[in-house]
CSV table of C-alpha atoms in Angstrom, one decimal:
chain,number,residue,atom,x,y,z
A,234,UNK,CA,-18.6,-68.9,-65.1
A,235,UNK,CA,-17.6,-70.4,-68.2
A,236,UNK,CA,-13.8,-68.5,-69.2
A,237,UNK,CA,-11.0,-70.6,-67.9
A,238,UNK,CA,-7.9,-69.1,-67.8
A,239,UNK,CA,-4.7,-70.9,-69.3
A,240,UNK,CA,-4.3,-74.3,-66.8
A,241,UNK,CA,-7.1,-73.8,-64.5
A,242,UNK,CA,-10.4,-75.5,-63.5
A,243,UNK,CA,-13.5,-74.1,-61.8
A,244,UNK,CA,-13.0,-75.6,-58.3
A,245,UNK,CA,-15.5,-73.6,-56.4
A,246,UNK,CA,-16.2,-69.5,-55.8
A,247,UNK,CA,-17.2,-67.3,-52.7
A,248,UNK,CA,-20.6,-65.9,-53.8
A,249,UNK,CA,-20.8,-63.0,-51.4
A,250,UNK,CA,-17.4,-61.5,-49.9
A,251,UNK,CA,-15.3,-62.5,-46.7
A,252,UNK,CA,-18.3,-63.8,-44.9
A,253,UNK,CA,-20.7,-65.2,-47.3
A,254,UNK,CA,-19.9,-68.6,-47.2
A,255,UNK,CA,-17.5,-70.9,-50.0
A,256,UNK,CA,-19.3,-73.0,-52.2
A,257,UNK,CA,-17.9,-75.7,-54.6
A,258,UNK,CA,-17.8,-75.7,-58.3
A,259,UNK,CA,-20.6,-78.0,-58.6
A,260,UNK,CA,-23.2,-75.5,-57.4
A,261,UNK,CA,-21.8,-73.2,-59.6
A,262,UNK,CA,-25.3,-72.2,-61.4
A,263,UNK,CA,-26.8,-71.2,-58.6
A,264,UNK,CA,-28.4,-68.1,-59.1
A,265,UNK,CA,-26.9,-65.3,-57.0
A,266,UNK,CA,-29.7,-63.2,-55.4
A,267,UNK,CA,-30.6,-62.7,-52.0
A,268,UNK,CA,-32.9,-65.8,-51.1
A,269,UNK,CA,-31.0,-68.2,-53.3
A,270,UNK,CA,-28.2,-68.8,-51.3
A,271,UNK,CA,-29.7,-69.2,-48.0
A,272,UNK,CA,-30.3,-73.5,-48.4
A,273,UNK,CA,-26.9,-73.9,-48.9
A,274,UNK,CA,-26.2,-72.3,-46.0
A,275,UNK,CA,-24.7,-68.9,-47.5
A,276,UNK,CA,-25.9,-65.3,-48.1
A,277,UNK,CA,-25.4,-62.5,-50.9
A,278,UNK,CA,-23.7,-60.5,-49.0
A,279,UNK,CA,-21.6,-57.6,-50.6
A,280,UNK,CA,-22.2,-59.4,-53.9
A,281,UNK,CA,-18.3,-60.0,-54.2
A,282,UNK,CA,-17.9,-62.9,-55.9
A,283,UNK,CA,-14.2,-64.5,-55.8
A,284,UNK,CA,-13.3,-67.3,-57.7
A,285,UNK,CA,-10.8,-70.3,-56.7
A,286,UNK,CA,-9.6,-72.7,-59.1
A,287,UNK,CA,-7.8,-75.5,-58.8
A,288,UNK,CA,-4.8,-74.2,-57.7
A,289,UNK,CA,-6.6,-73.2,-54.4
A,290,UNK,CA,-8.0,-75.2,-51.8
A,291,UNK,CA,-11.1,-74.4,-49.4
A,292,UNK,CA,-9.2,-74.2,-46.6
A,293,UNK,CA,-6.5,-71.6,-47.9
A,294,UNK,CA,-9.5,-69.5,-48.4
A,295,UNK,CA,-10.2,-70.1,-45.1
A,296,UNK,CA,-7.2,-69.2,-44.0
A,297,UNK,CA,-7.2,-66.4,-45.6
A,298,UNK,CA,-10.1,-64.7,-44.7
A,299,UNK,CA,-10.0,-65.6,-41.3
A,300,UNK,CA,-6.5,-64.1,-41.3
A,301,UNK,CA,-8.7,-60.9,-42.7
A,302,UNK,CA,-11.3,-60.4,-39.8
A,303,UNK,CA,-8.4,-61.6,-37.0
A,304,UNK,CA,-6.3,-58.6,-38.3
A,305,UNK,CA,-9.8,-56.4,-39.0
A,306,UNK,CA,-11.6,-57.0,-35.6
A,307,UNK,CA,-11.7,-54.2,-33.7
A,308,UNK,CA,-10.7,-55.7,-30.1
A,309,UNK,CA,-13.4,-55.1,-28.1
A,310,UNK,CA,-15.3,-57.7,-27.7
A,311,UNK,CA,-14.1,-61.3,-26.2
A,312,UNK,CA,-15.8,-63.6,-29.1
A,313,UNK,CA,-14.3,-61.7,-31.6
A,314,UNK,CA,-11.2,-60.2,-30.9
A,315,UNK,CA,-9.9,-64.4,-29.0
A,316,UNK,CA,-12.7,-66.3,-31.7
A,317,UNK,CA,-10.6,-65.1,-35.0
A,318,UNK,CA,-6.7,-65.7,-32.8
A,319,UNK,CA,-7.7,-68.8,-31.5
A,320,UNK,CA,-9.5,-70.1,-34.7
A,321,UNK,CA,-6.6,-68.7,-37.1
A,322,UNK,CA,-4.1,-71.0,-34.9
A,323,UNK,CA,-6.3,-74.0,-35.0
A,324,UNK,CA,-6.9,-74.0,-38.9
A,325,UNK,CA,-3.4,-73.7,-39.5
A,326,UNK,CA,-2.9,-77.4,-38.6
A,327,UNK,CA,-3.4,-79.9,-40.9
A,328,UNK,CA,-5.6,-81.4,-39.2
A,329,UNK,CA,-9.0,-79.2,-37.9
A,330,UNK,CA,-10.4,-79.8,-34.7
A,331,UNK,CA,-14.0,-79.5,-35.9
A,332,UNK,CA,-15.8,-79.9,-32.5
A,333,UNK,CA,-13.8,-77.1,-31.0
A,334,UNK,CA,-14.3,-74.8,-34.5
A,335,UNK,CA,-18.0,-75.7,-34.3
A,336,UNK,CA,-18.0,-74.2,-30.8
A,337,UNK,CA,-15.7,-71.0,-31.3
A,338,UNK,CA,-18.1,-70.3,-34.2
A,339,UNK,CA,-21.3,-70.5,-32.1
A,340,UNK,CA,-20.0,-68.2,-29.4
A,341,UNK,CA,-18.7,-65.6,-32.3
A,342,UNK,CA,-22.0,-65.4,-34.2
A,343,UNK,CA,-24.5,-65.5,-30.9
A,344,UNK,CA,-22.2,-63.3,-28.8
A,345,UNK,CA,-20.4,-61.1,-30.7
A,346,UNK,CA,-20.8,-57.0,-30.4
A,347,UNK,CA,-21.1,-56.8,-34.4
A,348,UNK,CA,-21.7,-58.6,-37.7
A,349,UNK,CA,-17.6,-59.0,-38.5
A,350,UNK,CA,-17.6,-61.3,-35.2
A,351,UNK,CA,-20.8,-62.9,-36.2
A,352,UNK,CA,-19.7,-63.9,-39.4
A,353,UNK,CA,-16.3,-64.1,-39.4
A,354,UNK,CA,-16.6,-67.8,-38.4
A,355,UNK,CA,-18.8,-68.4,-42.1
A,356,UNK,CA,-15.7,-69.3,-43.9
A,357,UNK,CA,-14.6,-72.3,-42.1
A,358,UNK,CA,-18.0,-73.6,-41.2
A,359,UNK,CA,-18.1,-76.8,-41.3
A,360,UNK,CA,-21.3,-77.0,-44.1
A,361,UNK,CA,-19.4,-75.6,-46.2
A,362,UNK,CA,-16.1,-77.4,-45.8
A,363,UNK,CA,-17.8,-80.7,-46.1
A,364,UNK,CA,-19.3,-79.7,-49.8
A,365,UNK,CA,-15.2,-79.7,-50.9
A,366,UNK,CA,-14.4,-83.7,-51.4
A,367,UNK,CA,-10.7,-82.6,-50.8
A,368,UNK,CA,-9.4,-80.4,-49.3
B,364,UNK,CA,-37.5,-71.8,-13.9
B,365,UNK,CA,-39.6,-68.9,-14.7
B,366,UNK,CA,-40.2,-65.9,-13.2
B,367,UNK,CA,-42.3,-62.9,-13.6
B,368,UNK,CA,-40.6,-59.8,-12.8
B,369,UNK,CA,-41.3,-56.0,-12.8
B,370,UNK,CA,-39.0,-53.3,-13.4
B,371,UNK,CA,-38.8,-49.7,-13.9
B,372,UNK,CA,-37.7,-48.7,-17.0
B,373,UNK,CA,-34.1,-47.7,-16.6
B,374,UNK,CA,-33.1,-51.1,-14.7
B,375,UNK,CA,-30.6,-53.2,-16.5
B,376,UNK,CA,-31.1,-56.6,-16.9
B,377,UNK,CA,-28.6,-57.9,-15.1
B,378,UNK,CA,-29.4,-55.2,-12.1
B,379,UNK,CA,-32.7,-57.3,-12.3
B,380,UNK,CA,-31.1,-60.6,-12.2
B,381,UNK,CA,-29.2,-59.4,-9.0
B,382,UNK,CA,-32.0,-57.9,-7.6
B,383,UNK,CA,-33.9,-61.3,-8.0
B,384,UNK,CA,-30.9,-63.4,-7.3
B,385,UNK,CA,-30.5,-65.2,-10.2
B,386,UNK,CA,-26.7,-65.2,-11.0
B,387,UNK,CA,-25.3,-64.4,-14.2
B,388,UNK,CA,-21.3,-64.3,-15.1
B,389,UNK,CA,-20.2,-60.8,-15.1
B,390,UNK,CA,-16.6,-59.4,-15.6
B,391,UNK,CA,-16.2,-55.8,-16.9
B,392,UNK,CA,-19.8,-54.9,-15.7
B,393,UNK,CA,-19.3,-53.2,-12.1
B,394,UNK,CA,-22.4,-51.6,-10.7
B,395,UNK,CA,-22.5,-47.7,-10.4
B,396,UNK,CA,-19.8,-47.7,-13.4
B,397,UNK,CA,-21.3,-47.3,-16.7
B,398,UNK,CA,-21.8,-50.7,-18.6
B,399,UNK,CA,-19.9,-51.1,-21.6
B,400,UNK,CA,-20.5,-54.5,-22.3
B,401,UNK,CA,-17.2,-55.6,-23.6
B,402,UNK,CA,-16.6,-58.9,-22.3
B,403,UNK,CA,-19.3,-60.7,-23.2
B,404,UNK,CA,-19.6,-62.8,-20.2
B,405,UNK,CA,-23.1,-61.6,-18.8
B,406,UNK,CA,-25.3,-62.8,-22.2
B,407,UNK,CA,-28.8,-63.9,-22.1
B,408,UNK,CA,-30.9,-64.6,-24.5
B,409,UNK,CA,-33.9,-62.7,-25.5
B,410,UNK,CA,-36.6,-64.0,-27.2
B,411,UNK,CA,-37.4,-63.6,-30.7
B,412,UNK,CA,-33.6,-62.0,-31.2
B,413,UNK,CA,-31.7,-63.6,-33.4
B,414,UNK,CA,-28.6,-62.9,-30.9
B,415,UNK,CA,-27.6,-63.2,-27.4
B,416,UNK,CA,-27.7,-60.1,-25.7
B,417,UNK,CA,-25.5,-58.4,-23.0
B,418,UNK,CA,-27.7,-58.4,-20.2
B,419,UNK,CA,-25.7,-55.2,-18.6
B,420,UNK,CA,-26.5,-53.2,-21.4
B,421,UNK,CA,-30.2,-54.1,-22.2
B,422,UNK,CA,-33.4,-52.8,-20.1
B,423,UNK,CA,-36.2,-54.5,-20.0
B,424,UNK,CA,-39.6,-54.2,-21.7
B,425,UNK,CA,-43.2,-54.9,-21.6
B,426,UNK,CA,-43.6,-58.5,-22.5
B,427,UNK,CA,-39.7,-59.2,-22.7
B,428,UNK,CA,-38.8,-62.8,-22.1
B,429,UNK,CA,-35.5,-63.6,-21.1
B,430,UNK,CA,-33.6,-67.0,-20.8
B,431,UNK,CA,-30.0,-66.7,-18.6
B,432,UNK,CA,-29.5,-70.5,-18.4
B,433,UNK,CA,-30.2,-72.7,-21.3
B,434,UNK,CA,-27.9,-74.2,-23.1
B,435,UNK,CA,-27.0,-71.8,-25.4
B,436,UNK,CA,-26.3,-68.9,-23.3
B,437,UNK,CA,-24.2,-70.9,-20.8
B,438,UNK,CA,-22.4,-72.4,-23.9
B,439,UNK,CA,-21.8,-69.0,-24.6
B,440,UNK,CA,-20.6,-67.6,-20.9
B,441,UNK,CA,-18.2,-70.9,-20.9
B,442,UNK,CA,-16.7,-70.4,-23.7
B,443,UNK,CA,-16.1,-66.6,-23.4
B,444,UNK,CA,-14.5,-67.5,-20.3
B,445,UNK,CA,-12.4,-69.8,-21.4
B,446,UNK,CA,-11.2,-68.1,-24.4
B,447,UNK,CA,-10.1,-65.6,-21.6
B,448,UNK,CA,-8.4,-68.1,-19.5
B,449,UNK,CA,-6.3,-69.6,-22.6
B,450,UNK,CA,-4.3,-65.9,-22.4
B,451,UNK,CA,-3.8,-65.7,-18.8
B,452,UNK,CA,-0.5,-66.2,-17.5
B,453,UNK,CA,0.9,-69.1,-15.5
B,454,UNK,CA,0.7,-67.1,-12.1
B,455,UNK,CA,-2.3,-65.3,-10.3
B,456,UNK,CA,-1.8,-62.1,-8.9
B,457,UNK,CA,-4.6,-61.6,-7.5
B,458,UNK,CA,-6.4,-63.7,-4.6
B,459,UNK,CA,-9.6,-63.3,-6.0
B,460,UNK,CA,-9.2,-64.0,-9.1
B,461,UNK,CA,-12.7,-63.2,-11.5
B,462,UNK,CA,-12.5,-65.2,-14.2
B,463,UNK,CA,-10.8,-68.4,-12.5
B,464,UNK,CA,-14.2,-68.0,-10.2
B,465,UNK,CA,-16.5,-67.9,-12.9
B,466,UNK,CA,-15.0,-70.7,-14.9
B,467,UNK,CA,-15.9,-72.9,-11.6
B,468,UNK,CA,-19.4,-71.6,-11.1
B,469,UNK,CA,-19.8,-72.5,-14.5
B,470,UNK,CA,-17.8,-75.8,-14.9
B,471,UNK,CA,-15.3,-75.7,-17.1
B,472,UNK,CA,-13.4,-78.7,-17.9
B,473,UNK,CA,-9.6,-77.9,-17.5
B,474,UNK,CA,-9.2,-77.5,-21.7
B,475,UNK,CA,-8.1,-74.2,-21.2
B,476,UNK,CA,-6.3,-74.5,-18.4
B,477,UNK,CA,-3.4,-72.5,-18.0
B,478,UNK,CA,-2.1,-73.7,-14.3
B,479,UNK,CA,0.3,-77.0,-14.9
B,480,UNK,CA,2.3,-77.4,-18.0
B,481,UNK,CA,1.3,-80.9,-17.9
B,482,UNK,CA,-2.3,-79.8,-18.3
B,483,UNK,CA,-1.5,-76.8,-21.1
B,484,UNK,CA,0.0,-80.1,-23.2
B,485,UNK,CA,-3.0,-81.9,-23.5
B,486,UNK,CA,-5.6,-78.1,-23.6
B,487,UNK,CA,-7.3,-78.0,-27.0
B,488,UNK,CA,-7.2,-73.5,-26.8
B,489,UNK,CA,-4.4,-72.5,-27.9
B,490,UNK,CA,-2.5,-69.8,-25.7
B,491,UNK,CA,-1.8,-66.8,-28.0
B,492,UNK,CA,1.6,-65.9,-29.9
Protein backbone atom coordinates (compact mmCIF):
# COMPACT_ATOMS: atom_id res chain seq x y z
CA UNK A 1 0.00 0.00 0.00
CA UNK A 2 2.45 2.42 -0.76
CA UNK A 3 0.62 5.08 -3.69
CA UNK A 4 -0.90 8.04 -1.87
CA UNK A 5 -3.18 9.89 -3.70
CA UNK A 6 -2.79 13.81 -3.91
CA UNK A 7 -3.49 15.03 0.14
CA UNK A 8 -4.12 11.75 1.70
CA UNK A 9 -2.56 9.42 4.32
CA UNK A 10 -2.94 5.69 4.91
CA UNK A 11 -5.17 5.71 8.04
CA UNK A 12 -6.28 2.16 8.08
CA UNK A 13 -8.08 -0.52 5.31
CA UNK A 14 -10.84 -3.24 5.63
CA UNK A 15 -8.93 -6.43 4.58
CA UNK A 16 -11.88 -8.54 3.76
CA UNK A 17 -15.31 -6.81 2.65
CA UNK A 18 -18.36 -5.61 4.81
CA UNK A 19 -17.72 -8.04 7.55
CA UNK A 20 -14.16 -8.76 7.79
CA UNK A 21 -13.17 -6.51 10.36
CA UNK A 22 -11.31 -2.64 10.01
CA UNK A 23 -7.80 -2.57 10.86
CA UNK A 24 -5.57 0.54 11.31
CA UNK A 25 -2.74 1.77 9.15
CA UNK A 26 -0.18 0.50 11.42
CA UNK A 27 -0.89 -3.15 10.62
CA UNK A 28 -0.81 -2.41 7.28
CA UNK A 29 1.83 -5.25 6.29
CA UNK A 30 0.01 -7.81 7.44
CA UNK A 31 -0.11 -10.40 5.06
CA UNK A 32 -3.63 -11.00 3.68
CA UNK A 33 -4.29 -14.82 3.53
CA UNK A 34 -6.70 -16.74 5.35
CA UNK A 35 -4.91 -17.62 8.79
CA UNK A 36 -3.21 -14.21 9.00
CA UNK A 37 -5.86 -12.25 10.04
CA UNK A 38 -7.44 -14.21 12.54
CA UNK A 39 -5.09 -12.77 15.85
CA UNK A 40 -6.21 -9.50 15.10
CA UNK A 41 -9.41 -10.56 15.37
CA UNK A 42 -10.46 -10.38 11.49
CA UNK A 43 -10.87 -12.84 8.59
CA UNK A 44 -10.15 -12.80 4.65
CA UNK A 45 -13.30 -12.92 3.75
CA UNK A 46 -14.35 -11.90 0.14
CA UNK A 47 -10.80 -10.64 -0.24
CA UNK A 48 -12.20 -7.03 -0.80
CA UNK A 49 -9.90 -4.83 0.37
CA UNK A 50 -11.19 -1.04 0.92
CA UNK A 51 -8.98 1.55 1.88
CA UNK A 52 -9.67 4.67 4.20
CA UNK A 53 -7.44 7.49 4.53
CA UNK A 54 -7.43 10.16 6.49
CA UNK A 55 -10.23 11.78 5.42
CA UNK A 56 -12.26 8.86 6.91
CA UNK A 57 -12.76 7.80 10.34
CA UNK A 58 -13.46 4.13 11.69
CA UNK A 59 -16.59 4.84 12.68
CA UNK A 60 -17.97 6.33 9.34
CA UNK A 61 -17.06 3.00 8.08
CA UNK A 62 -18.93 1.69 10.54
CA UNK A 63 -21.67 3.48 9.79
CA UNK A 64 -21.57 2.67 6.69
CA UNK A 65 -21.58 -0.79 6.56
CA UNK A 66 -23.79 -1.26 9.16
CA UNK A 67 -26.20 0.97 7.23
CA UNK A 68 -25.38 -1.95 4.35
CA UNK A 69 -26.50 -5.20 6.23
CA UNK A 70 -29.54 -3.11 8.11
CA UNK A 71 -30.78 -2.28 4.55
CA UNK A 72 -29.54 -6.03 3.17
CA UNK A 73 -30.95 -8.24 5.95
CA UNK A 74 -33.52 -10.14 4.85
CA UNK A 75 -36.15 -9.76 7.97
CA UNK A 76 -36.59 -12.83 9.22
CA UNK A 77 -34.87 -13.38 11.86
CA UNK A 78 -35.14 -11.18 15.29
CA UNK A 79 -31.13 -10.70 15.90
CA UNK A 80 -30.70 -9.61 12.62
CA UNK A 81 -33.41 -7.85 11.16
CA UNK A 82 -33.75 -5.43 15.18
CA UNK A 83 -29.56 -6.12 15.82
CA UNK A 84 -28.54 -3.89 12.56
CA UNK A 85 -31.90 -1.05 13.37
CA UNK A 86 -31.12 -0.84 16.83
CA UNK A 87 -27.19 -0.79 16.40
CA UNK A 88 -27.45 1.70 13.25
CA UNK A 89 -29.41 4.20 15.77
CA UNK A 90 -26.97 3.69 18.64
CA UNK A 91 -23.70 4.32 16.48
CA UNK A 92 -25.11 7.28 15.12
CA UNK A 93 -24.48 9.14 18.48
CA UNK A 94 -21.45 10.61 19.22
CA UNK A 95 -21.01 8.87 21.91
CA UNK A 96 -21.21 4.66 21.63
CA UNK A 97 -22.72 2.83 24.26
CA UNK A 98 -20.20 -0.03 24.16
CA UNK A 99 -21.71 -2.30 26.75
CA UNK A 100 -25.02 -2.39 24.93
CA UNK A 101 -23.06 -2.77 21.24
CA UNK A 102 -21.00 -5.59 22.88
CA UNK A 103 -24.36 -7.32 23.75
CA UNK A 104 -26.38 -6.62 20.44
CA UNK A 105 -23.28 -8.14 18.75
CA UNK A 106 -23.22 -11.35 20.80
CA UNK A 107 -26.93 -12.06 20.27
CA UNK A 108 -26.41 -11.31 16.30
CA UNK A 109 -23.41 -13.65 15.79
CA UNK A 110 -24.63 -16.66 18.22
CA UNK A 111 -28.30 -16.34 17.25
CA UNK A 112 -28.66 -15.24 13.99
CA UNK A 113 -30.38 -17.52 10.98
CA UNK A 114 -27.23 -16.69 8.64
CA UNK A 115 -23.71 -15.37 8.25
CA UNK A 116 -24.90 -11.53 7.28
CA UNK A 117 -26.52 -11.47 10.99
CA UNK A 118 -23.48 -13.16 12.40
CA UNK A 119 -21.16 -10.83 11.11
CA UNK A 120 -22.82 -7.90 10.45
CA UNK A 121 -21.89 -6.79 14.05
CA UNK A 122 -17.69 -7.27 12.89
CA UNK A 123 -17.48 -3.67 11.83
CA UNK A 124 -18.19 -1.91 14.97
CA UNK A 125 -16.59 -4.49 17.29
CA UNK A 126 -15.15 -3.04 19.78
CA UNK A 127 -11.39 -4.89 19.07
CA UNK A 128 -11.30 -3.30 16.33
CA UNK A 129 -12.43 0.20 17.21
CA UNK A 130 -10.00 0.36 20.10
CA UNK A 131 -6.89 -0.22 17.44
CA UNK A 132 -8.04 3.49 15.92
CA UNK A 133 -6.42 6.20 18.66
CA UNK A 134 -9.13 8.64 17.26
CA UNK A 135 -11.87 8.22 16.13
CA UNK B 1 -28.58 -29.81 35.89
CA UNK B 2 -28.14 -32.65 33.53
CA UNK B 3 -30.30 -34.91 32.17
CA UNK B 4 -30.15 -37.90 30.06
CA UNK B 5 -32.88 -38.18 27.73
CA UNK B 6 -34.15 -40.46 24.84
CA UNK B 7 -35.97 -39.52 21.92
CA UNK B 8 -37.15 -40.87 18.74
CA UNK B 9 -35.71 -39.50 15.88
CA UNK B 10 -38.24 -36.97 14.52
CA UNK B 11 -38.80 -35.22 18.09
CA UNK B 12 -37.80 -31.61 18.16
CA UNK B 13 -35.78 -30.37 20.73
CA UNK B 14 -37.90 -28.25 22.23
CA UNK B 15 -40.87 -31.06 22.02
CA UNK B 16 -38.23 -32.84 24.25
CA UNK B 17 -37.70 -30.00 26.53
CA UNK B 18 -41.61 -29.87 27.05
CA UNK B 19 -41.87 -33.34 27.30
CA UNK B 20 -39.22 -33.26 30.17
CA UNK B 21 -40.39 -30.03 31.58
CA UNK B 22 -37.60 -27.99 31.20
CA UNK B 23 -38.91 -24.57 29.96
CA UNK B 24 -37.43 -22.81 27.13
CA UNK B 25 -38.79 -19.18 25.68
CA UNK B 26 -40.79 -19.80 22.64
CA UNK B 27 -42.77 -17.28 20.46
CA UNK B 28 -43.47 -18.20 16.72
CA UNK B 29 -43.02 -22.06 17.54
CA UNK B 30 -46.69 -23.39 18.17
CA UNK B 31 -46.85 -27.15 18.40
CA UNK B 32 -48.70 -29.11 15.57
CA UNK B 33 -47.75 -25.94 13.19
CA UNK B 34 -44.69 -26.42 11.31
CA UNK B 35 -41.53 -24.79 13.02
CA UNK B 36 -40.02 -22.10 11.24
CA UNK B 37 -37.76 -20.77 13.65
CA UNK B 38 -37.88 -17.17 13.01
CA UNK B 39 -37.91 -15.58 16.23
CA UNK B 40 -35.05 -16.73 17.72
CA UNK B 41 -36.35 -16.97 21.18
CA UNK B 42 -36.16 -20.81 21.80
CA UNK B 43 -32.08 -21.13 21.26
CA UNK B 44 -29.90 -23.60 23.03
CA UNK B 45 -26.80 -24.35 22.63
CA UNK B 46 -25.31 -27.48 21.28
CA UNK B 47 -22.10 -28.60 21.87
CA UNK B 48 -19.23 -28.46 19.76
CA UNK B 49 -21.33 -25.79 17.35
CA UNK B 50 -20.02 -22.85 16.93
CA UNK B 51 -23.68 -21.31 17.07
CA UNK B 52 -26.75 -21.40 19.13
CA UNK B 53 -29.31 -23.38 17.71
CA UNK B 54 -33.17 -23.04 17.42
CA UNK B 55 -34.16 -25.68 19.49
CA UNK B 56 -37.67 -25.95 17.45
CA UNK B 57 -36.02 -26.72 14.42
CA UNK B 58 -33.21 -29.21 15.53
CA UNK B 59 -33.81 -33.07 16.36
CA UNK B 60 -31.78 -34.67 18.45
CA UNK B 61 -28.92 -37.17 17.92
CA UNK B 62 -26.96 -39.97 19.35
CA UNK B 63 -24.58 -38.35 21.74
CA UNK B 64 -26.05 -34.69 21.33
CA UNK B 65 -25.47 -32.56 24.34
CA UNK B 66 -27.46 -29.73 24.77
CA UNK B 67 -27.26 -26.65 27.27
CA UNK B 68 -30.83 -24.39 27.48
CA UNK B 69 -29.66 -22.31 30.45
CA UNK B 70 -26.14 -21.03 30.69
CA UNK B 71 -25.34 -17.88 30.35
CA UNK B 72 -25.01 -17.52 26.93
CA UNK B 73 -28.11 -18.92 25.67
CA UNK B 74 -30.27 -17.00 28.24
CA UNK B 75 -28.15 -13.85 27.25
CA UNK B 76 -29.31 -14.72 24.03
CA UNK B 77 -33.30 -15.37 24.78
CA UNK B 78 -33.11 -11.87 26.84
CA UNK B 79 -31.94 -10.02 24.46
CA UNK B 80 -34.08 -11.35 21.54
CA UNK B 81 -36.85 -10.50 23.69
CA UNK B 82 -36.08 -7.38 24.45
CA UNK B 83 -35.12 -6.22 21.08
CA UNK B 84 -38.79 -7.26 20.42
CA UNK B 85 -40.26 -5.35 23.26
CA UNK B 86 -38.26 -1.94 22.22
CA UNK B 87 -40.88 -2.03 18.98
CA UNK B 88 -44.02 -2.76 20.76
CA UNK B 89 -46.49 -0.12 21.13
CA UNK B 90 -47.45 1.71 24.30
CA UNK B 91 -50.83 -0.32 24.68
CA UNK B 92 -51.41 -4.21 24.96
CA UNK B 93 -54.10 -5.61 23.11
CA UNK B 94 -53.99 -8.65 24.13
CA UNK B 95 -54.43 -10.04 27.85
CA UNK B 96 -51.91 -12.49 27.45
CA UNK B 97 -49.45 -10.95 26.15
CA UNK B 98 -46.27 -13.54 24.96
CA UNK B 99 -43.41 -11.69 24.94
CA UNK B 100 -44.25 -9.32 28.08
CA UNK B 101 -44.45 -12.99 29.80
CA UNK B 102 -41.35 -14.23 28.73
CA UNK B 103 -39.35 -11.06 29.44
CA UNK B 104 -40.58 -11.80 33.20
CA UNK B 105 -39.79 -15.45 33.33
CA UNK B 106 -36.54 -14.42 32.11
CA UNK B 107 -35.83 -11.12 34.08
CA UNK B 108 -35.44 -8.43 32.16
CA UNK B 109 -34.59 -5.28 33.67
CA UNK B 110 -37.08 -2.50 32.42
CA UNK B 111 -34.25 -1.08 29.65
CA UNK B 112 -36.51 -1.83 26.99
CA UNK B 113 -39.46 -0.94 28.52
CA UNK B 114 -42.03 0.44 26.46
CA UNK B 115 -45.01 0.94 29.29
CA UNK B 116 -44.31 4.61 30.98
CA UNK B 117 -42.75 7.38 29.07
CA UNK B 118 -40.89 8.14 32.12
CA UNK B 119 -39.33 4.76 31.86
CA UNK B 120 -38.75 4.88 27.72
CA UNK B 121 -36.52 8.24 28.72
CA UNK B 122 -34.07 6.68 30.67
CA UNK B 123 -34.27 2.76 28.23
CA UNK B 124 -30.88 2.31 26.54
CA UNK B 125 -32.97 0.29 23.12
CA UNK B 126 -33.95 2.53 21.02
CA UNK B 127 -37.65 2.26 19.76
CA UNK B 128 -37.56 2.20 15.91
CA UNK B 129 -38.10 5.19 13.37
Amino acid sequence: MRRHEEGHTFYGYLPGGASGGILPASLGDVPLDFDTLQPYGCFIGSAAVIVLSNQDTAKAAARNMMRFFEHESCGQCTPCRAGTAKTNMLIAKDDWDKPLLAELSQVMRDASICGLGQAASNPVDYRHQILFQTN
Amino acid sequence: MAVRFTAPVNETLIEIADRLGIEIPRLCYKAGMEAVGNCRSCMVEIKGERVLAASCCRTATAGMQVTTNNERVRKSQQLVIELLQADMPEREYTRHNEVDEWAVKLKLESRGSRRAPPCRQTCRMPPSR
